[in-house]
């Protein structure tokens, strides 16, 4: 085989690979829209539509269920390509404990508006709008956020003012570079790490977002709210050492929960009893003024 033919084959392979990666980037950023409908009959929540002031004409769809007066309120935020139903089991036990709950579809998910998933950059405007809704509806209540994966990153990146009174951050990536690299390694092996930049360079072209905009570990250091950080010991999307890095960046008061045996999964579904005990104890201290446990 002559040099010219080898070069042509190599060029064709590169073009083909670039096309595959471009297609992958398009799929990853496409909206995850789907109909949700009314809340289940056993969770008597009202449907809400919350405008996003920072984005004209854009809105959030969600469910709002008032709790007991002065009991505290919790905003629940799902992971990427999911919707508010992912957080329904959490909302049920919180509502049973008297908390007001607000479950939303993040922008470009479920029934909310949005033309692209931006991995926390624009989703953060939805978080701000949802928190503003809770502050308006319940001006005397203390407010917490429970965010899983994308929901956690969107909250931290948004840095809303005023801050919520407490944060529960589950399975949150430290940087988008790590998140993409870890996922490609999981699918393709060590070579995946070298392909990550070929996906990441698309962000400014496709979404107007830069990798420097998607570094929760840096933004977390600017927060002052009490935080509970949780992740699975077997999570390959966010390895434990990255979660420890996040915890080190957070300001006190803070708590860390290593969920033994859990991968990048729904932590409440994986360990429901432990989850409920830890989260309810954390919220009781920071939303209701209960004394800290031992």
PDB file of N, CA and C in Angstrom, residues 231-269:
ATOM      1  N   UNK A 231     -22.207  10.651  47.396  1.00  0.00           N
ATOM      2  CA  UNK A 231     -21.894   9.966  46.141  1.00  0.00           C
ATOM      3  C   UNK A 231     -21.619   8.498  46.440  1.00  0.00           C
ATOM      4  N   UNK A 232     -21.708   7.674  45.413  1.00  0.00           N
ATOM      5  CA  UNK A 232     -21.491   6.250  45.579  1.00  0.00           C
ATOM      6  C   UNK A 232     -20.020   5.868  45.558  1.00  0.00           C
ATOM      7  N   UNK A 233     -19.670   4.863  46.339  1.00  0.00           N
ATOM      8  CA  UNK A 233     -18.283   4.404  46.385  1.00  0.00           C
ATOM      9  C   UNK A 233     -17.850   3.782  45.060  1.00  0.00           C
ATOM     10  N   UNK A 234     -18.814   3.282  44.263  1.00  0.00           N
ATOM     11  CA  UNK A 234     -18.505   2.614  43.001  1.00  0.00           C
ATOM     12  C   UNK A 234     -18.885   3.468  41.793  1.00  0.00           C
ATOM     13  N   UNK A 235     -19.078   4.747  42.009  1.00  0.00           N
ATOM     14  CA  UNK A 235     -19.452   5.645  40.916  1.00  0.00           C
ATOM     15  C   UNK A 235     -18.252   5.847  39.987  1.00  0.00           C
ATOM     16  N   UNK A 236     -18.390   5.452  38.741  1.00  0.00           N
ATOM     17  CA  UNK A 236     -17.316   5.632  37.773  1.00  0.00           C
ATOM     18  C   UNK A 236     -17.468   6.931  36.993  1.00  0.00           C
ATOM     19  N   UNK A 237     -18.655   7.523  37.037  1.00  0.00           N
ATOM     20  CA  UNK A 237     -18.849   8.825  36.383  1.00  0.00           C
ATOM     21  C   UNK A 237     -18.263   9.954  37.229  1.00  0.00           C
ATOM     22  N   UNK A 238     -18.414   9.830  38.536  1.00  0.00           N
ATOM     23  CA  UNK A 238     -17.797  10.765  39.478  1.00  0.00           C
ATOM     24  C   UNK A 238     -17.059   9.939  40.521  1.00  0.00           C
ATOM     25  N   UNK A 239     -15.826   9.548  40.253  1.00  0.00           N
ATOM     26  CA  UNK A 239     -15.082   8.708  41.197  1.00  0.00           C
ATOM     27  C   UNK A 239     -14.965   9.377  42.565  1.00  0.00           C
ATOM     28  N   UNK A 240     -14.785   8.539  43.589  1.00  0.00           N
ATOM     29  CA  UNK A 240     -14.803   9.042  44.952  1.00  0.00           C
ATOM     30  C   UNK A 240     -13.761  10.129  45.195  1.00  0.00           C
ATOM     31  N   UNK A 241     -12.590  10.031  44.583  1.00  0.00           N
ATOM     32  CA  UNK A 241     -11.573  11.056  44.826  1.00  0.00           C
ATOM     33  C   UNK A 241     -12.033  12.416  44.326  1.00  0.00           C
ATOM     34  N   UNK A 242     -12.878  12.447  43.286  1.00  0.00           N
ATOM     35  CA  UNK A 242     -13.420  13.725  42.816  1.00  0.00           C
ATOM     36  C   UNK A 242     -14.444  14.274  43.809  1.00  0.00           C
ATOM     37  N   UNK A 243     -15.233  13.381  44.411  1.00  0.00           N
ATOM     38  CA  UNK A 243     -16.179  13.815  45.429  1.00  0.00           C
ATOM     39  C   UNK A 243     -15.432  14.375  46.643  1.00  0.00           C
ATOM     40  N   UNK A 244     -14.331  13.745  47.018  1.00  0.00           N
ATOM     41  CA  UNK A 244     -13.520  14.274  48.118  1.00  0.00           C
ATOM     42  C   UNK A 244     -12.956  15.645  47.771  1.00  0.00           C
ATOM     43  N   UNK A 245     -12.608  15.847  46.517  1.00  0.00           N
ATOM     44  CA  UNK A 245     -12.127  17.159  46.074  1.00  0.00           C
ATOM     45  C   UNK A 245     -13.228  18.200  46.219  1.00  0.00           C
ATOM     46  N   UNK A 246     -14.442  17.831  45.846  1.00  0.00           N
ATOM     47  CA  UNK A 246     -15.578  18.735  46.028  1.00  0.00           C
ATOM     48  C   UNK A 246     -15.773  19.078  47.505  1.00  0.00           C
ATOM     49  N   UNK A 247     -15.709  18.070  48.348  1.00  0.00           N
ATOM     50  CA  UNK A 247     -15.919  18.288  49.779  1.00  0.00           C
ATOM     51  C   UNK A 247     -14.850  19.217  50.342  1.00  0.00           C
ATOM     52  N   UNK A 248     -13.623  19.034  49.901  1.00  0.00           N
ATOM     53  CA  UNK A 248     -12.541  19.900  50.375  1.00  0.00           C
ATOM     54  C   UNK A 248     -12.769  21.344  49.949  1.00  0.00           C
ATOM     55  N   UNK A 249     -13.374  21.547  48.783  1.00  0.00           N
ATOM     56  CA  UNK A 249     -13.617  22.902  48.285  1.00  0.00           C
ATOM     57  C   UNK A 249     -14.757  23.603  49.011  1.00  0.00           C
ATOM     58  N   UNK A 250     -15.694  22.832  49.565  1.00  0.00           N
ATOM     59  CA  UNK A 250     -16.872  23.421  50.210  1.00  0.00           C
ATOM     60  C   UNK A 250     -16.507  24.062  51.541  1.00  0.00           C
ATOM     61  N   UNK A 251     -17.239  25.119  51.883  1.00  0.00           N
ATOM     62  CA  UNK A 251     -17.061  25.771  53.176  1.00  0.00           C
ATOM     63  C   UNK A 251     -17.911  25.075  54.241  1.00  0.00           C
ATOM     64  N   UNK A 252     -17.477  25.150  55.473  1.00  0.00           N
ATOM     65  CA  UNK A 252     -18.250  24.613  56.597  1.00  0.00           C
ATOM     66  C   UNK A 252     -19.444  25.531  56.870  1.00  0.00           C
ATOM     67  N   UNK A 253     -20.529  24.964  57.439  1.00  0.00           N
ATOM     68  CA  UNK A 253     -20.704  23.573  57.864  1.00  0.00           C
ATOM     69  C   UNK A 253     -20.967  22.651  56.674  1.00  0.00           C
ATOM     70  N   UNK A 254     -20.374  21.468  56.718  1.00  0.00           N
ATOM     71  CA  UNK A 254     -20.496  20.533  55.611  1.00  0.00           C
ATOM     72  C   UNK A 254     -20.436  19.108  56.131  1.00  0.00           C
ATOM     73  N   UNK A 255     -21.029  18.201  55.362  1.00  0.00           N
ATOM     74  CA  UNK A 255     -21.021  16.781  55.718  1.00  0.00           C
ATOM     75  C   UNK A 255     -20.833  15.969  54.448  1.00  0.00           C
ATOM     76  N   UNK A 256     -20.226  14.789  54.599  1.00  0.00           N
ATOM     77  CA  UNK A 256     -19.909  13.927  53.467  1.00  0.00           C
ATOM     78  C   UNK A 256     -20.479  12.538  53.732  1.00  0.00           C
ATOM     79  N   UNK A 257     -21.142  11.978  52.724  1.00  0.00           N
ATOM     80  CA  UNK A 257     -21.706  10.639  52.847  1.00  0.00           C
ATOM     81  C   UNK A 257     -21.242   9.778  51.678  1.00  0.00           C
ATOM     82  N   UNK A 258     -20.475   8.752  51.985  1.00  0.00           N
ATOM     83  CA  UNK A 258     -20.041   7.779  50.993  1.00  0.00           C
ATOM     84  C   UNK A 258     -21.027   6.616  51.004  1.00  0.00           C
ATOM     85  N   UNK A 259     -21.772   6.469  49.920  1.00  0.00           N
ATOM     86  CA  UNK A 259     -22.800   5.435  49.856  1.00  0.00           C
ATOM     87  C   UNK A 259     -22.141   4.156  49.356  1.00  0.00           C
ATOM     88  N   UNK A 260     -21.842   3.267  50.281  1.00  0.00           N
ATOM     89  CA  UNK A 260     -21.079   2.066  49.948  1.00  0.00           C
ATOM     90  C   UNK A 260     -21.831   1.179  48.952  1.00  0.00           C
ATOM     91  N   UNK A 261     -21.115   0.817  47.891  1.00  0.00           N
ATOM     92  CA  UNK A 261     -21.668  -0.087  46.890  1.00  0.00           C
ATOM     93  C   UNK A 261     -22.442   0.576  45.779  1.00  0.00           C
ATOM     94  N   UNK A 262     -22.733   1.870  45.900  1.00  0.00           N
ATOM     95  CA  UNK A 262     -23.553   2.556  44.893  1.00  0.00           C
ATOM     96  C   UNK A 262     -22.692   3.051  43.735  1.00  0.00           C
ATOM     97  N   UNK A 263     -23.196   2.903  42.533  1.00  0.00           N
ATOM     98  CA  UNK A 263     -22.578   3.488  41.346  1.00  0.00           C
ATOM     99  C   UNK A 263     -23.252   4.839  41.079  1.00  0.00           C
ATOM    100  N   UNK A 264     -23.251   5.282  39.823  1.00  0.00           N
ATOM    101  CA  UNK A 264     -23.898   6.552  39.479  1.00  0.00           C
ATOM    102  C   UNK A 264     -25.392   6.273  39.302  1.00  0.00           C
ATOM    103  N   UNK A 265     -26.058   6.101  40.434  1.00  0.00           N
ATOM    104  CA  UNK A 265     -27.459   5.687  40.437  1.00  0.00           C
ATOM    105  C   UNK A 265     -28.253   6.634  41.339  1.00  0.00           C
ATOM    106  N   UNK A 266     -29.554   6.403  41.379  1.00  0.00           N
ATOM    107  CA  UNK A 266     -30.416   7.148  42.288  1.00  0.00           C
ATOM    108  C   UNK A 266     -30.086   6.699  43.711  1.00  0.00           C
ATOM    109  N   UNK A 267     -29.480   7.569  44.495  1.00  0.00           N
ATOM    110  CA  UNK A 267     -29.017   7.184  45.829  1.00  0.00           C
ATOM    111  C   UNK A 267     -30.170   6.887  46.773  1.00  0.00           C
ATOM    112  N   UNK A 268     -31.285   7.560  46.591  1.00  0.00           N
ATOM    113  CA  UNK A 268     -32.442   7.259  47.447  1.00  0.00           C
ATOM    114  C   UNK A 268     -32.976   5.873  47.147  1.00  0.00           C
ATOM    115  N   UNK A 269     -33.067   5.520  45.867  1.00  0.00           N
ATOM    116  CA  UNK A 269     -33.549   4.189  45.508  1.00  0.00           C
ATOM    117  C   UNK A 269     -32.568   3.107  45.960  1.00  0.00           C
TER     118      UNK A 269
END
